[in-house]
Coordinates of C-alpha atoms and ligand atoms in Angstrom, one line a residue:
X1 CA 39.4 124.6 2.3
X2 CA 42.5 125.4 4.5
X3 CA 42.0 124.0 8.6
X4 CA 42.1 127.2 11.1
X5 CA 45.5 127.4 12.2
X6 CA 45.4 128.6 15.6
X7 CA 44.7 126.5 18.7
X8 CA 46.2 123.1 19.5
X9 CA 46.9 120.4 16.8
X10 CA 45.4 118.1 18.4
X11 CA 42.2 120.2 19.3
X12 CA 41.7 121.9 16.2
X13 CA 42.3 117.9 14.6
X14 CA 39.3 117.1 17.5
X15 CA 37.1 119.9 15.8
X16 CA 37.3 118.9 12.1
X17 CA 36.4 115.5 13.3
X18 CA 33.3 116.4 15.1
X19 CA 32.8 118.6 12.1
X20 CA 32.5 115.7 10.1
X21 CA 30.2 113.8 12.0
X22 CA 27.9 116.5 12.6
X23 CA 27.6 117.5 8.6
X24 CA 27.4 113.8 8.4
X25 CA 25.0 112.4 11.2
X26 CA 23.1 115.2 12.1
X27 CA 22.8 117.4 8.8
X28 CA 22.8 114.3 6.8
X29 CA 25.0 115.3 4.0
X30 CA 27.2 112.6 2.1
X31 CA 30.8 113.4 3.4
X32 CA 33.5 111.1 3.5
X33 CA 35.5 110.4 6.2
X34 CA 38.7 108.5 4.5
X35 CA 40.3 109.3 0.8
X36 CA 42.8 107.0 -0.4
X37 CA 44.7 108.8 -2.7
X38 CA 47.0 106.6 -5.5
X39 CA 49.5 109.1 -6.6
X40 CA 51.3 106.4 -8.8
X41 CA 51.0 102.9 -9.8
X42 CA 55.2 102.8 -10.3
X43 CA 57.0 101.3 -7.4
X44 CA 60.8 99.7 -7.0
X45 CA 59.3 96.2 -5.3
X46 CA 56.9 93.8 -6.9
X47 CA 54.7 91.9 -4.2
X48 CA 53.1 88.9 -5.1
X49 CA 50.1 90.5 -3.1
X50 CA 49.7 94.0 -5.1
X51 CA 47.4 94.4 -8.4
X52 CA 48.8 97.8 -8.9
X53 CA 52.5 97.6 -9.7
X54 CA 51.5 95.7 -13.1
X55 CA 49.9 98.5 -14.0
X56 CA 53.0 101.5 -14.0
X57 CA 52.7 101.4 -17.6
X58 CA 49.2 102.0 -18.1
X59 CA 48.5 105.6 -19.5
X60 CA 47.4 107.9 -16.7
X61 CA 49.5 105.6 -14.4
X62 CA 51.1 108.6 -12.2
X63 CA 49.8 112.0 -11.4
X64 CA 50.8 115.6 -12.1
X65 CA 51.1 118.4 -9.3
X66 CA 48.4 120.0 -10.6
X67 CA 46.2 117.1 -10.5
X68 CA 47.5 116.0 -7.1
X69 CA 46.8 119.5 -5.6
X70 CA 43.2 119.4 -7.3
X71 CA 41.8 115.8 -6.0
X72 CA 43.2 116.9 -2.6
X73 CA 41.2 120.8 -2.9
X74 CA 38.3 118.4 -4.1
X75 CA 38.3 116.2 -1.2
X76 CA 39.3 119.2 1.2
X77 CA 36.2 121.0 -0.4
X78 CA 33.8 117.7 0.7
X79 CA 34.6 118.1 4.5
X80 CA 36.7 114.9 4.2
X81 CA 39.1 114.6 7.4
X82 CA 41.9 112.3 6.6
X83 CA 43.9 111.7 3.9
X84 CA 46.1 108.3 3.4
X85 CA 48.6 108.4 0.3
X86 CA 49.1 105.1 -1.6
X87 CA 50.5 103.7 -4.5
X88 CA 52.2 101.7 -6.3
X89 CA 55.0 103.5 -3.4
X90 CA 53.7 106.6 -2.4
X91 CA 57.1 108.0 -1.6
X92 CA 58.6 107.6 -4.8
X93 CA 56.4 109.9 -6.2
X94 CA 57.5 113.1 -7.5
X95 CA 56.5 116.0 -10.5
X96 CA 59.8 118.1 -12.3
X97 CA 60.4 119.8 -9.2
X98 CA 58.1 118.7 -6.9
X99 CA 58.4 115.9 -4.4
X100 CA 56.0 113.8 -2.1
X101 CA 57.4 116.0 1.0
X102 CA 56.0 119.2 -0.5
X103 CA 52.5 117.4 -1.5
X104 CA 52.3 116.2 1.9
X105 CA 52.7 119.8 3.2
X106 CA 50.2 121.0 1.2
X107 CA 47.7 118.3 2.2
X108 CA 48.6 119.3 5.9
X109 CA 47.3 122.4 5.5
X110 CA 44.0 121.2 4.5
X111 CA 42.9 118.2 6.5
X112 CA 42.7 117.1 10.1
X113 CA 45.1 114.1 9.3
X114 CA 47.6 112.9 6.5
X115 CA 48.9 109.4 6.6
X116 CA 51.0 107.4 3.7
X117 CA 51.4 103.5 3.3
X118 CA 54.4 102.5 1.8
X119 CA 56.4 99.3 1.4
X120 CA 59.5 101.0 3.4
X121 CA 62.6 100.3 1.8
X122 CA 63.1 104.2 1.2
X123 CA 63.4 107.0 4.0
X124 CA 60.4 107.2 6.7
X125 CA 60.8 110.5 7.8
X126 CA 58.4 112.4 5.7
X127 CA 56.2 115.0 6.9
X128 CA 52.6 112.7 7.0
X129 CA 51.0 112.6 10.6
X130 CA 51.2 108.9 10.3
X131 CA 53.6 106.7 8.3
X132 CA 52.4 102.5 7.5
X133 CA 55.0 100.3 6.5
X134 CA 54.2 97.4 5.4
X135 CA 55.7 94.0 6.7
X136 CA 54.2 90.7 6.1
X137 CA 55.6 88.0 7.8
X138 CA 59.5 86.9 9.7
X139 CA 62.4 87.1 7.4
X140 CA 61.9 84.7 5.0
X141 CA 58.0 84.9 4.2
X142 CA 58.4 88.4 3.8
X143 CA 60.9 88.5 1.4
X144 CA 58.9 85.5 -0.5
X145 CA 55.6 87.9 -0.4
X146 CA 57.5 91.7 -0.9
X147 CA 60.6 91.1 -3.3
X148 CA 63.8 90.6 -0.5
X149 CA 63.2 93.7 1.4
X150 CA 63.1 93.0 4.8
X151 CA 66.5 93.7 5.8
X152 CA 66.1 97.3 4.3
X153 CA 62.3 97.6 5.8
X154 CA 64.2 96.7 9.4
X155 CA 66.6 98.6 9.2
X156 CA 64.6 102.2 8.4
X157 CA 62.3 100.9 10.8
X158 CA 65.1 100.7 13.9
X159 CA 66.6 104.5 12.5
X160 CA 63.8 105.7 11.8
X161 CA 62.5 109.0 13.8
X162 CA 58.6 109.6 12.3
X163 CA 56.2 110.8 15.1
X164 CA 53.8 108.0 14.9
X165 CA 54.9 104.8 12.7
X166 CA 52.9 102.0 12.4
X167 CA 53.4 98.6 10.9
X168 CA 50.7 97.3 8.7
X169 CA 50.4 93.9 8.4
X170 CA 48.4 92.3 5.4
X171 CA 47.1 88.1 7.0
X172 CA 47.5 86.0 3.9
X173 CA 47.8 82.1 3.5
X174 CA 51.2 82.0 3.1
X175 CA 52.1 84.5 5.9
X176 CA 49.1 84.0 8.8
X177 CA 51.3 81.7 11.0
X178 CA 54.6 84.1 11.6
X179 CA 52.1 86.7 12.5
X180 CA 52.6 86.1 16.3
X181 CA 56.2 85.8 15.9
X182 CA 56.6 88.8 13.7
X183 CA 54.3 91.2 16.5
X184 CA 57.3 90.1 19.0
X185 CA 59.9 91.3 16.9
X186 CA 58.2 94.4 15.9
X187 CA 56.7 95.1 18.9
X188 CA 60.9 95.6 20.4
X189 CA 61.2 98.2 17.9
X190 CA 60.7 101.9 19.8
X191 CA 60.0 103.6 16.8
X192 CA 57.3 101.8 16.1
X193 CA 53.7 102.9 17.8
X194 CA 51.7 99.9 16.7
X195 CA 50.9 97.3 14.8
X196 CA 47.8 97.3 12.2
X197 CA 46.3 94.0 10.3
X198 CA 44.1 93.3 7.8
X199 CA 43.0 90.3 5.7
X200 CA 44.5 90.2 2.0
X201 CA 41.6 90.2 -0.4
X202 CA 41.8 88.9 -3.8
X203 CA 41.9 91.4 -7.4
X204 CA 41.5 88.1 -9.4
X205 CA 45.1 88.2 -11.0
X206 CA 46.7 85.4 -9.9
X207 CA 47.3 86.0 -6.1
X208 CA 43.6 84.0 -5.2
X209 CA 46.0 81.2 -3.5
X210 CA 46.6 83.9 -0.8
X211 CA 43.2 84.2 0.2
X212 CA 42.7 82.6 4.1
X213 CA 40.5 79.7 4.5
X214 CA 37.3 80.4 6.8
X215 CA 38.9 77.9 9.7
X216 CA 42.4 79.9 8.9
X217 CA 40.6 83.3 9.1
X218 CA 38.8 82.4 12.7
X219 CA 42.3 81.2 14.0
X220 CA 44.2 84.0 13.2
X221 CA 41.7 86.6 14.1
X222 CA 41.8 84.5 17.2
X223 CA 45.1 85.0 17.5
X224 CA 45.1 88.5 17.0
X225 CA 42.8 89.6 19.8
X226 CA 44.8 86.9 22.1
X227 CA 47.9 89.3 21.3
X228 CA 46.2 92.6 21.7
X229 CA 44.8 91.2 25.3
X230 CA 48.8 90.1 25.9
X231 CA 49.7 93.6 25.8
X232 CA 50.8 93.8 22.4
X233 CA 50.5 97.0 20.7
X234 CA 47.6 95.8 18.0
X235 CA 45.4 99.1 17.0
X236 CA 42.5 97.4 16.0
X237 CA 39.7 96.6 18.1
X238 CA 38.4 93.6 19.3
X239 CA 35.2 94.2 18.0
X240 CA 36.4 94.9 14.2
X241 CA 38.9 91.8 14.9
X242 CA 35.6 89.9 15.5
X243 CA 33.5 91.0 12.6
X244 CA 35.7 90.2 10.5
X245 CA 35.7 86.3 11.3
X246 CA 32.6 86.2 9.3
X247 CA 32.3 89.4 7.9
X248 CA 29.0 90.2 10.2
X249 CA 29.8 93.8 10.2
X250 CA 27.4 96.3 8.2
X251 CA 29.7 98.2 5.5
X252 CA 29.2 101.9 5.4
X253 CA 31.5 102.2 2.5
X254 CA 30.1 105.7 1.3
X255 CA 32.5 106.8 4.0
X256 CA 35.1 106.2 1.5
X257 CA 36.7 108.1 -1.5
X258 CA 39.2 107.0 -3.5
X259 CA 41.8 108.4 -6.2
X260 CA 43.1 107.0 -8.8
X261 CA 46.5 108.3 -10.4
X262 CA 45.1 109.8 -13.5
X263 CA 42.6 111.7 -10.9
X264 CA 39.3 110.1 -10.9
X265 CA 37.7 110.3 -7.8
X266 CA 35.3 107.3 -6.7
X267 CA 33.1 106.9 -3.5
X268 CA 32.3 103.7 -2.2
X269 CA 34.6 100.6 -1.9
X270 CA 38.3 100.6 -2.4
X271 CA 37.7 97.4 -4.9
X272 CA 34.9 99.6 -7.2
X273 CA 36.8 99.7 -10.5
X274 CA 39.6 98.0 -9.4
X275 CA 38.5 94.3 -9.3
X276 CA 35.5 92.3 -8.5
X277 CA 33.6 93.4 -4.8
X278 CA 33.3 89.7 -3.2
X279 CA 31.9 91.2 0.6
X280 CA 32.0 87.8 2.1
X281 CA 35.6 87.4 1.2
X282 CA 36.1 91.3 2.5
X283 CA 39.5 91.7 4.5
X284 CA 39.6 95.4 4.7
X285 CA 39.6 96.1 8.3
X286 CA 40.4 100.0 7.9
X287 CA 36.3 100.1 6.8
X288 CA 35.5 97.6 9.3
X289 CA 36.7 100.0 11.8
X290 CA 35.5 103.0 9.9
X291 CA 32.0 101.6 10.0
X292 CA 32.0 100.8 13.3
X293 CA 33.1 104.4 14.7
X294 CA 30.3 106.2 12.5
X295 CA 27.5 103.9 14.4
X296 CA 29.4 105.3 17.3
X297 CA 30.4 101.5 18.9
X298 CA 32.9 102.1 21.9
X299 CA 36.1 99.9 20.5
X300 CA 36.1 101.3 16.5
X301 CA 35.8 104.9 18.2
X302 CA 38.7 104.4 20.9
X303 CA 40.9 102.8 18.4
X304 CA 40.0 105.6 15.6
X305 CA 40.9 108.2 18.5
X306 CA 44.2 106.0 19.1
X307 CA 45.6 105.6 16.0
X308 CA 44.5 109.0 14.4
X309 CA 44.6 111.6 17.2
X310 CA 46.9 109.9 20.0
X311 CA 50.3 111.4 20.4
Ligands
LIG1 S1 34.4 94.4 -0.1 FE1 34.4 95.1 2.0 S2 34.8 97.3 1.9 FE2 34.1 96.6 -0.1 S3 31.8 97.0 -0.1 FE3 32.2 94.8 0.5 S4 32.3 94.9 2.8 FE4 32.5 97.0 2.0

């Protein structure tokens, strides 16, 4: 399904999401609204956090061009909206003569918003509506947690010129207390639009020891929402800030497709397949959110409409 192309991004953006909810709420038919598309496990840094960097050797382990432009007609086809590329690092990917920038292009043609997460130590201007980079914790933690980068993550984060960069920042045990001192220094960088967290969940390979405590989890959400209230550019909303102290939030995780690199596509939670679903340990605030909007509560919705159609 290619988007109409005449009108106003942002309006015809407006449209495809209203298309979704009306095929979805009204007509009742199973669309989802996010696809998280793996185009490679391969990547140049090995976080302590990350299940999926183990596996680059694994048959299937990167997709083709063929199979990338497939999943994304197949997803297109469903009515999905958005579109977030992932890895492994997204922006390493490439196919003979094809390279992430042209896959992007062709996924912009087809849904109301693209987006990549990627570990940032290569060049952020690619041609996604919105660019995460990840950065998880001041100087030193982060280099512990994502193999030294953080002088080269800084750096293409200051030069940078992407339309709407966002940091995404994963809370773990060994990073939750620089969290307010890394907002401040992230917050000083222009480029930067805002500041996304999440909790890290476990795969069960050996990273369990970065899974927050319960009393650690209620601080630092705490903390969070005591930031956002300071002024500090934090995209989430209070209210998914608050579910997620206990998890008290009802998952709606059929709004969720995911691809894996040899393309399979899944519905459901990002974990299906992928490691054991523990919902009380959940730290996947993107779903939080995503849940919310789709029962229509005011601060999921607003922050939706922030992070994905703002300009
Ligand atoms: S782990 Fe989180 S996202 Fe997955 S099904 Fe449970 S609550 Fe939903």
């Amino acid at each position: 399904m290619h988007l109409p192309t005449g009108g106003h991004p942002a309006a015809r953006r407006l449209a495809h999401f209203a298309r979704f909810f009306f095929r979805s709420r009204i007509l009742g038919r199973d669309v989802p609204l996010i696809a998280s598309v793996k185009l490679t496990y391969r990547c140049n840094l090995a976080c302590s956090a990350c299940p999926f960097h183990r596996r680059a050797g694994e048959a299937g382990s990167h997709m083709d061009w063929d199979t990338a432009r497939s999943s994304l007609d197949r997803l297109a086809d469903m009515g999905c909206p958005i579109v977030v590329f992932e890895g492994g690092e997204p922006l390493l990917w490439s196919d003979h003569r094809h390279a992430f920038s042209e896959l992007a292009g062709y996924a912009g043609k087809r849904f109301a918003c693209t987006a990549a997460t990627t570990n940032g130590t290569l060049g952020l201007d690619v041609p996604t509506d919105i660019l995460w980079v990840s950065v998880d914790g001041t100087r030193e933690t982060h280099n512990l947690l994502r193999s030294g980068s953080y002088d080269t993550v800084m750096e293409n984060l200051k030069t940078s010129h992407h339309p709407r960069l966002y940091v995404h920042y994963t809370l773990s045990r060994q990073n939750w207390m620089d969290f307010p001192a890394a907002v401040r220094t992230i917050s000083a960088l222009p480029a930067v639009k805002g500041i996304t967290v999440q909790l890290f969940y476990p795969y069960q390979q050996g990273e369990e020891p970065l899974l927050l405590g319960p009393t650690e989890r209620r601080e630092i959400l705490g903390q969070a929402i005591r930031l956002k209230a300071g002024g500090y550019p934090i995209l989430n909303s209070v209210w998914g800030l608050k579910a997620m102290v206990n998890n008290s939030w009802t998952c709606r995780a059929r709004l969720l497709a995911n691809v894996d690199p040899d393309g399979k596509i899944s519905r459901g939670c990002y974990v299906k397949h992928r490691g054991v679903v523990v919902c009380s340990q959940c730290g996947f605030t993107p779903v939080a959110e995503a849940s919310g909007a789709y029962s229509f509560i005011p601060g999921p919705l607003m922050a939706g409409l922030r992070i994905f159609l703002a300009r």
